[in-house]
mmCIF file of C-alpha atoms in Angstrom:
data_model
loop_
_atom_site.group_PDB
_atom_site.id
_atom_site.type_symbol
_atom_site.label_atom_id
_atom_site.label_comp_id
_atom_site.label_asym_id
_atom_site.label_seq_id
_atom_site.Cartn_x
_atom_site.Cartn_y
_atom_site.Cartn_z
ATOM 1 C CA MET A 30 -0.306 -0.003 0.005
ATOM 2 C CA THR A 31 1.391 3.144 -0.760
ATOM 3 C CA LEU A 32 0.100 7.206 -0.319
ATOM 4 C CA GLN A 33 -0.147 7.407 -4.039
ATOM 5 C CA GLN A 34 -2.565 4.783 -3.969
ATOM 6 C CA LEU A 35 -4.473 6.551 -1.275
ATOM 7 C CA ILE A 36 -4.820 9.839 -2.970
ATOM 8 C CA TYR A 37 -6.079 7.880 -5.854
ATOM 9 C CA PHE A 38 -8.613 5.720 -3.922
ATOM 10 C CA VAL A 39 -9.843 9.066 -1.867
ATOM 11 C CA LYS A 40 -10.042 11.404 -5.436
ATOM 12 C CA MET A 41 -11.989 8.120 -6.553
ATOM 13 C CA SER A 42 -14.499 8.376 -3.832
ATOM 14 C CA ASN A 43 -14.742 11.819 -4.377
ATOM 15 C CA THR A 44 -15.765 12.085 -7.846
ATOM 16 C CA LEU A 45 -16.509 7.886 -8.260
ATOM 17 C CA HIS A 46 -15.771 8.766 -12.132
ATOM 18 C CA TYR A 47 -12.174 7.494 -14.016
ATOM 19 C CA THR A 48 -12.149 9.492 -17.066
ATOM 20 C CA ASN A 49 -12.687 12.798 -14.065
ATOM 21 C CA ALA A 50 -10.507 11.302 -11.620
ATOM 22 C CA ALA A 51 -7.878 10.532 -13.665
ATOM 23 C CA GLU A 52 -7.334 13.954 -15.436
ATOM 24 C CA GLN A 53 -7.754 15.956 -12.203
ATOM 25 C CA LEU A 54 -4.910 13.906 -10.250
ATOM 26 C CA ASN A 55 -2.720 14.051 -14.302
ATOM 27 C CA ILE A 56 -2.639 10.844 -14.424
ATOM 28 C CA SER A 57 -3.626 8.473 -17.295
ATOM 29 C CA GLN A 58 -7.306 6.492 -16.610
ATOM 30 C CA PRO A 59 -5.607 2.818 -17.129
ATOM 31 C CA SER A 60 -3.260 3.618 -14.538
ATOM 32 C CA LEU A 61 -5.468 4.600 -11.618
ATOM 33 C CA SER A 62 -7.557 1.810 -12.522
ATOM 34 C CA TYR A 63 -4.853 -0.304 -12.688
ATOM 35 C CA SER A 64 -3.233 1.893 -8.950
ATOM 36 C CA ILE A 65 -7.163 1.311 -6.932
ATOM 37 C CA GLY A 66 -7.127 -2.760 -8.655
ATOM 38 C CA GLU A 67 -3.702 -3.075 -7.241
ATOM 39 C CA LEU A 68 -5.396 -1.444 -3.594
ATOM 40 C CA SER A 69 -8.338 -3.199 -3.479
ATOM 41 C CA ARG A 70 -5.681 -6.508 -3.910
ATOM 42 C CA GLU A 71 -3.701 -5.830 -1.123
ATOM 43 C CA LEU A 72 -6.598 -5.358 0.967
ATOM 44 C CA GLY A 73 -8.701 -8.325 -0.199
ATOM 45 C CA VAL A 74 -12.148 -6.838 0.014
ATOM 46 C CA PRO A 75 -13.453 -4.228 -3.470
ATOM 47 C CA LEU A 76 -13.702 -0.747 -2.797
ATOM 48 C CA PHE A 77 -15.652 0.068 -5.541
ATOM 49 C CA GLU A 78 -18.937 -1.310 -7.002
ATOM 50 C CA LYS A 79 -20.167 -1.096 -10.662
ATOM 51 C CA ASN A 80 -23.681 -1.622 -12.040
ATOM 52 C CA GLY A 81 -23.739 -0.818 -15.188
ATOM 53 C CA LYS A 82 -22.246 2.885 -15.876
ATOM 54 C CA THR A 83 -22.729 3.808 -12.577
ATOM 55 C CA ILE A 84 -19.968 3.660 -9.691
ATOM 56 C CA SER A 85 -20.012 3.723 -5.991
ATOM 57 C CA LEU A 86 -18.443 2.589 -2.596
ATOM 58 C CA SER A 87 -18.655 -0.288 -1.981
ATOM 59 C CA GLU A 88 -19.255 -1.075 1.985
ATOM 60 C CA TYR A 89 -15.408 -1.862 1.973
ATOM 61 C CA GLY A 90 -14.210 1.385 0.866
ATOM 62 C CA GLU A 91 -17.534 2.989 2.455
ATOM 63 C CA ALA A 92 -15.484 1.961 5.177
ATOM 64 C CA PHE A 93 -11.848 2.556 4.196
ATOM 65 C CA LEU A 94 -12.040 6.172 3.545
ATOM 66 C CA PRO A 95 -13.135 8.173 6.942
ATOM 67 C CA TYR A 96 -9.708 6.295 8.364
ATOM 68 C CA VAL A 97 -7.898 6.814 4.820
ATOM 69 C CA GLU A 98 -8.268 10.183 4.488
ATOM 70 C CA SER A 99 -7.572 11.074 8.616
ATOM 71 C CA ALA A 100 -4.326 9.558 7.669
ATOM 72 C CA LEU A 101 -3.798 11.890 4.799
ATOM 73 C CA ASN A 102 -4.982 14.420 7.297
ATOM 74 C CA ILE A 103 -2.119 14.179 9.295
ATOM 75 C CA LEU A 104 0.107 13.958 6.832
ATOM 76 C CA GLN A 105 -0.552 17.246 5.427
ATOM 77 C CA GLN A 106 -0.389 18.505 9.868
ATOM 78 C CA GLY A 107 2.557 17.351 9.409
ATOM 79 C CA GLU A 108 3.772 18.472 6.227
ATOM 80 C CA ALA A 109 2.689 21.629 7.912
ATOM 81 C CA GLN A 110 4.551 21.554 11.038
ATOM 82 C CA LEU A 111 7.981 20.955 9.478
ATOM 83 C CA VAL A 112 7.244 23.961 7.294
ATOM 84 C CA THR A 113 6.599 25.864 9.738
ATOM 85 C CA MET A 114 9.243 24.715 12.101
ATOM 86 C CA LYS A 115 11.223 25.333 9.272
ATOM 87 C CA ASN A 116 10.605 29.113 9.375
ATOM 88 C CA PRO A 117 11.992 31.359 11.534
ATOM 89 C CA SER A 118 9.309 33.748 12.642
ATOM 90 C CA SER A 119 7.556 30.836 13.862
ATOM 91 C CA GLY A 120 7.983 28.057 15.901
ATOM 92 C CA ASN A 121 8.393 27.261 19.414
ATOM 93 C CA ILE A 122 10.270 27.556 22.226
ATOM 94 C CA ASN A 123 10.807 25.605 25.390
ATOM 95 C CA LEU A 124 11.512 27.747 28.213
ATOM 96 C CA GLY A 125 13.029 27.624 31.565
ATOM 97 C CA TYR A 126 14.004 29.366 34.483
ATOM 98 C CA ILE A 127 14.540 29.869 38.237
ATOM 99 C CA TYR A 128 11.039 31.089 40.244
ATOM 100 C CA SER A 129 12.872 34.186 40.850
ATOM 101 C CA VAL A 130 13.119 35.457 38.245
ATOM 102 C CA SER A 131 9.172 35.029 37.043
ATOM 103 C CA PHE A 132 8.255 37.792 37.704
ATOM 104 C CA ASP A 133 10.605 40.388 36.142
ATOM 105 C CA ALA A 134 12.813 39.129 34.113
ATOM 106 C CA ILE A 135 10.921 36.802 32.164
ATOM 107 C CA PRO A 136 8.129 39.423 31.069
ATOM 108 C CA TYR A 137 11.654 41.955 30.309
ATOM 109 C CA LEU A 138 13.174 39.021 28.298
ATOM 110 C CA ILE A 139 9.948 38.195 26.364
ATOM 111 C CA ASP A 140 8.674 41.526 25.171
ATOM 112 C CA GLN A 141 11.868 42.597 24.408
ATOM 113 C CA PHE A 142 11.728 39.965 21.646
ATOM 114 C CA TYR A 143 8.855 40.343 20.581
ATOM 115 C CA THR A 144 9.279 44.316 19.696
ATOM 116 C CA TYR A 145 10.473 43.319 17.076
ATOM 117 C CA GLN A 146 7.238 42.033 14.494
ATOM 118 C CA GLY A 147 8.907 39.493 12.780
ATOM 119 C CA ASN A 148 9.165 37.286 15.985
ATOM 120 C CA ASN A 149 5.563 37.424 17.372
ATOM 121 C CA ASN A 150 4.140 34.421 15.697
ATOM 122 C CA ILE A 151 7.253 32.481 17.810
ATOM 123 C CA HIS A 152 5.449 31.177 21.122
ATOM 124 C CA PHE A 153 7.055 29.759 24.395
ATOM 125 C CA ASN A 154 6.347 26.825 26.546
ATOM 126 C CA PHE A 155 7.260 28.179 29.909
ATOM 127 C CA GLN A 156 8.646 25.528 32.875
ATOM 128 C CA VAL A 157 9.507 26.559 36.586
ATOM 129 C CA ASN A 158 12.417 24.738 38.510
ATOM 130 C CA ILE A 159 15.217 24.695 40.402
ATOM 131 C CA THR A 160 18.770 25.418 38.417
ATOM 132 C CA ASN A 161 20.151 21.743 38.867
ATOM 133 C CA THR A 162 16.746 20.232 37.328
ATOM 134 C CA LEU A 163 16.462 22.879 33.936
ATOM 135 C CA ILE A 164 20.269 21.961 32.994
ATOM 136 C CA GLU A 165 18.696 18.402 33.368
ATOM 137 C CA LYS A 166 15.813 19.130 30.955
ATOM 138 C CA LEU A 167 18.543 21.076 29.577
ATOM 139 C CA LEU A 168 20.487 17.886 28.368
ATOM 140 C CA ASP A 169 18.178 15.211 27.738
ATOM 141 C CA GLY A 170 16.267 18.245 24.681
ATOM 142 C CA ARG A 171 12.785 18.455 27.189
ATOM 143 C CA LEU A 172 14.024 22.349 27.108
ATOM 144 C CA ASP A 173 15.635 24.618 24.315
ATOM 145 C CA VAL A 174 16.600 27.332 26.440
ATOM 146 C CA ILE A 175 16.378 28.658 30.260
ATOM 147 C CA LEU A 176 17.470 31.281 32.094
ATOM 148 C CA ALA A 177 19.437 30.463 35.403
ATOM 149 C CA PRO A 178 22.748 31.384 37.484
ATOM 150 C CA LEU A 179 25.562 28.908 36.029
ATOM 151 C CA PRO A 180 25.284 24.969 37.001
ATOM 152 C CA GLU A 181 27.310 24.059 39.265
ATOM 153 C CA VAL A 182 29.566 21.663 37.505
ATOM 154 C CA ALA A 183 30.225 23.113 33.913
ATOM 155 C CA ASN A 184 29.428 20.702 31.449
ATOM 156 C CA GLU A 185 30.931 21.448 28.007
ATOM 157 C CA ASN A 186 27.586 20.620 25.856
ATOM 158 C CA ILE A 187 25.996 24.174 27.737
ATOM 159 C CA GLU A 188 27.263 27.906 26.101
ATOM 160 C CA SER A 189 25.821 30.418 28.339
ATOM 161 C CA ILE A 190 25.524 34.167 28.486
ATOM 162 C CA PRO A 191 24.589 36.534 30.628
ATOM 163 C CA PHE A 192 21.588 38.413 30.877
ATOM 164 C CA PHE A 193 21.993 39.892 33.791
ATOM 165 C CA LYS A 194 22.189 40.804 37.958
ATOM 166 C CA GLN A 195 20.203 40.022 40.246
ATOM 167 C CA GLU A 196 21.120 41.021 43.853
ATOM 168 C CA LEU A 197 20.690 40.018 46.926
ATOM 169 C CA PHE A 198 18.615 40.794 50.104
ATOM 170 C CA LEU A 199 18.705 40.021 53.608
ATOM 171 C CA VAL A 200 14.818 39.563 54.380
ATOM 172 C CA VAL A 201 14.144 39.969 58.028
ATOM 173 C CA TYR A 202 10.552 39.819 59.750
ATOM 174 C CA ASN A 203 8.953 43.433 59.938
ATOM 175 C CA ASP A 204 9.901 44.004 63.555
ATOM 176 C CA HIS A 205 12.990 42.277 63.948
ATOM 177 C CA PRO A 206 16.436 44.712 65.389
ATOM 178 C CA LEU A 207 17.912 44.780 61.454
ATOM 179 C CA ALA A 208 14.195 46.362 59.744
ATOM 180 C CA ILE A 209 14.763 49.470 60.602
ATOM 181 C CA LYS A 210 18.302 49.302 59.669
ATOM 182 C CA LYS A 211 18.658 50.735 55.318
ATOM 183 C CA SER A 212 21.454 48.857 54.836
ATOM 184 C CA VAL A 213 23.862 46.043 56.817
ATOM 185 C CA LYS A 214 26.348 43.884 56.520
ATOM 186 C CA PRO A 215 27.348 40.326 57.121
ATOM 187 C CA GLU A 216 28.450 40.089 60.135
ATOM 188 C CA ASP A 217 24.757 41.994 61.351
ATOM 189 C CA ILE A 218 23.496 38.096 60.823
ATOM 190 C CA GLY A 219 26.434 36.049 61.754
ATOM 191 C CA ASN A 220 24.413 34.723 65.223
ATOM 192 C CA GLU A 221 20.899 34.567 63.843
ATOM 193 C CA LYS A 222 19.145 31.685 62.684
ATOM 194 C CA PHE A 223 18.989 31.666 59.163
ATOM 195 C CA ILE A 224 16.324 29.618 56.714
ATOM 196 C CA ALA A 225 18.666 28.014 53.950
ATOM 197 C CA ILE A 226 17.838 26.716 50.609
ATOM 198 C CA ASN A 227 17.718 23.812 49.186
ATOM 199 C CA LYS A 228 21.597 23.076 48.887
ATOM 200 C CA ARG A 229 21.042 22.078 45.215
ATOM 201 C CA THR A 230 20.469 25.262 44.181
ATOM 202 C CA ASP A 231 23.242 28.762 43.045
ATOM 203 C CA LEU A 232 21.228 30.764 46.115
ATOM 204 C CA PHE A 233 22.758 27.717 48.340
ATOM 205 C CA LEU A 234 26.194 28.378 46.746
ATOM 206 C CA GLN A 235 25.991 32.042 47.096
ATOM 207 C CA THR A 236 24.704 32.363 50.808
ATOM 208 C CA ASP A 237 27.663 29.782 51.710
ATOM 209 C CA ALA A 238 30.123 31.402 50.170
ATOM 210 C CA LEU A 239 29.001 34.530 51.546
ATOM 211 C CA PHE A 240 29.518 33.078 55.162
ATOM 212 C CA ARG A 241 32.252 32.068 54.355
ATOM 213 C CA SER A 242 34.361 34.900 53.014
ATOM 214 C CA HIS A 243 33.398 36.502 56.237
ATOM 215 C CA ASN A 244 34.401 33.582 58.629
ATOM 216 C CA LEU A 245 30.276 33.018 60.074
ATOM 217 C CA VAL A 246 29.373 29.860 60.338
ATOM 218 C CA PRO A 247 25.231 30.937 60.705
ATOM 219 C CA GLU A 248 22.380 28.800 62.784
ATOM 220 C CA ILE A 249 20.631 26.799 59.474
ATOM 221 C CA GLU A 250 17.355 26.713 61.364
ATOM 222 C CA PHE A 251 15.061 25.059 58.549
ATOM 223 C CA VAL A 252 15.604 23.754 54.535
ATOM 224 C CA VAL A 253 13.293 24.594 52.504
ATOM 225 C CA ASP A 254 13.026 24.014 48.180
ATOM 226 C CA GLU A 255 11.957 27.689 47.050
ATOM 227 C CA CYS A 256 12.358 31.242 47.486
ATOM 228 C CA ASN A 257 8.469 32.078 48.546
ATOM 229 C CA SER A 258 8.867 28.954 51.744
ATOM 230 C CA MET A 259 11.944 30.782 52.522
ATOM 231 C CA ALA A 260 10.298 34.270 52.583
ATOM 232 C CA ALA A 261 6.884 32.298 54.790
ATOM 233 C CA PHE A 262 9.204 30.443 57.562
ATOM 234 C CA VAL A 263 11.091 34.681 57.912
ATOM 235 C CA GLY A 264 7.776 35.583 58.150
ATOM 236 C CA SER A 265 6.480 33.335 61.133
ATOM 237 C CA LYS A 266 9.821 34.764 62.895
ATOM 238 C CA LEU A 267 11.126 31.382 62.097
ATOM 239 C CA GLY A 268 14.456 32.804 61.318
ATOM 240 C CA ILE A 269 15.989 35.415 58.680
ATOM 241 C CA THR A 270 17.256 34.310 54.707
ATOM 242 C CA ILE A 271 19.308 35.474 51.860
ATOM 243 C CA MET A 272 17.049 35.959 48.451
ATOM 244 C CA PRO A 273 16.680 38.120 45.333
ATOM 245 C CA LYS A 274 13.121 40.386 45.983
ATOM 246 C CA ILE A 275 10.047 39.201 44.638
ATOM 247 C CA PRO A 276 7.285 40.804 44.394
ATOM 248 C CA SER A 277 5.124 38.086 47.029
ATOM 249 C CA LEU A 278 7.786 39.490 49.766
ATOM 250 C CA SER A 279 4.788 42.025 50.579
ATOM 251 C CA SER A 280 2.483 38.882 52.251
ATOM 252 C CA TYR A 281 4.641 38.162 54.271
ATOM 253 C CA ASN A 282 5.104 41.049 56.768
ATOM 254 C CA VAL A 283 8.743 40.967 55.733
ATOM 255 C CA THR A 284 11.379 43.918 54.994
ATOM 256 C CA ALA A 285 13.871 43.082 52.390
ATOM 257 C CA ILE A 286 17.681 45.102 53.190
ATOM 258 C CA PRO A 287 20.035 45.725 50.912
ATOM 259 C CA PHE A 288 23.573 44.843 51.109
ATOM 260 C CA GLU A 289 26.378 47.958 52.505
ATOM 261 C CA GLY A 290 28.709 49.153 50.374
ATOM 262 C CA SER A 291 28.709 47.487 46.772
ATOM 263 C CA PRO A 292 25.287 44.835 46.226
ATOM 264 C CA LEU A 293 25.314 40.988 46.835
ATOM 265 C CA THR A 294 24.811 39.552 43.359
ATOM 266 C CA ARG A 295 24.547 36.680 41.011
ATOM 267 C CA THR A 296 25.085 36.582 37.438
ATOM 268 C CA ILE A 297 21.637 34.862 35.537
ATOM 269 C CA TYR A 298 22.932 33.204 31.963
ATOM 270 C CA LEU A 299 20.744 32.201 28.999
ATOM 271 C CA HIS A 300 21.622 28.759 29.039
ATOM 272 C CA TRP A 301 21.463 26.362 25.915
ATOM 273 C CA ASN A 302 22.471 22.676 24.435
ATOM 274 C CA THR A 303 24.662 23.488 21.601
ATOM 275 C CA ARG A 304 24.718 19.521 20.583
ATOM 276 C CA LYS A 305 20.274 19.672 20.178
ATOM 277 C CA GLN A 306 19.596 20.374 16.410
ATOM 278 C CA MET A 307 18.358 24.332 16.911
ATOM 279 C CA SER A 308 15.571 24.824 15.103
ATOM 280 C CA PRO A 309 15.298 28.317 13.412
ATOM 281 C CA ALA A 310 13.035 30.092 16.472
ATOM 282 C CA LEU A 311 14.904 29.413 18.372
ATOM 283 C CA ASN A 312 18.244 30.372 16.837
ATOM 284 C CA SER A 313 16.208 33.906 16.088
ATOM 285 C CA PHE A 314 15.783 34.259 19.913
ATOM 286 C CA LEU A 315 19.194 33.076 20.746
ATOM 287 C CA GLU A 316 20.684 35.518 17.857
ATOM 288 C CA HIS A 317 18.757 38.115 18.931
ATOM 289 C CA TYR A 318 19.761 38.263 22.687
ATOM 290 C CA LYS A 319 23.286 37.926 21.420
ATOM 291 C CA SER A 320 23.301 40.781 19.031
ATOM 292 C CA THR A 321 21.573 42.898 22.245
ATOM 293 C CA ILE A 322 24.299 42.148 24.761
ATOM 294 C CA VAL A 323 26.685 42.939 21.649
ATOM 295 C CA ILE A 324 25.124 46.185 20.630
ATOM 296 C CA ASP A 325 23.616 47.080 23.528
ATOM 297 C CA GLY A 326 25.321 45.514 26.504
ATOM 298 C CA LEU A 327 22.161 44.387 27.732
ATOM 299 C CA TYR A 328 23.427 43.380 31.252
ATOM 300 C CA MET A 329 21.127 44.123 34.171
ATOM 301 C CA THR A 330 21.638 45.358 37.792
ATOM 302 C CA ASP A 331 17.522 45.784 37.392
ATOM 303 C CA HIS A 332 15.465 43.595 35.265
ATOM 304 C CA ARG A 333 13.659 46.440 34.016
ATOM 305 C CA ASN A 334 16.663 49.033 33.860
ATOM 306 C CA PRO A 335 19.431 47.541 31.284
ATOM 307 C CA VAL A 336 22.422 49.648 32.024
#
């Protein structure tokens, strides 16, 4: 059974006239008759019946027709999808990111990309997770690009470009003695109970490096998995923490205090898998930001204010 035979069968089913069908298919009538006959023989049933000069579908042909039409329609959809995927101005991108960039960096990222009208038909599927999980999904192909800090262990298959610097703050409950301060030093938090984040995250590595550089050994009270949980524990007066400033902080009765002197920051990068076949849409996305960074110096200390 060939695709050509199925196309001929559908055309013949629609016309029920060999001459007309052959003309529409731009083939000879004997070629059409032979092809339909071969298909019937392969299936072991007659697909058409002839009553004098009248041709009609047999009961087998009627049963077979909707399946053939459905199969051909799916193939056409598949072909159209490939055409779309080859078009750099359309397609889908699977984008993953860490939770703390959900509120400003991601909207900024997408808004800037859509500023160029030719990109408006490229669509995004989003996933939120911790850095290590995002890296795993990037490497196995479930994600096309991610926005996250550098992974703990470098991977030769991942290429990265810096996108912005995210400031980290000391977060305390509102009536904590430090809450009235305009800025704090690392030494101010040496004797405090601390809410830590999962050791598998970049944020843990950042805070751990800060403590080590100042010979501090915090009293870890609880370990949680994400920023909202950190804020909730702080709001319940179970300790203090270091984290990015996220909009939901206002819901937890906490205060975010910057560090004195140079801001405490971490760099967030765009990462992609160099071993994965890159779609035209993904290539357009990455080239947009590569050129923006080079030309405009897009390297932000605040997501909304490029410097």
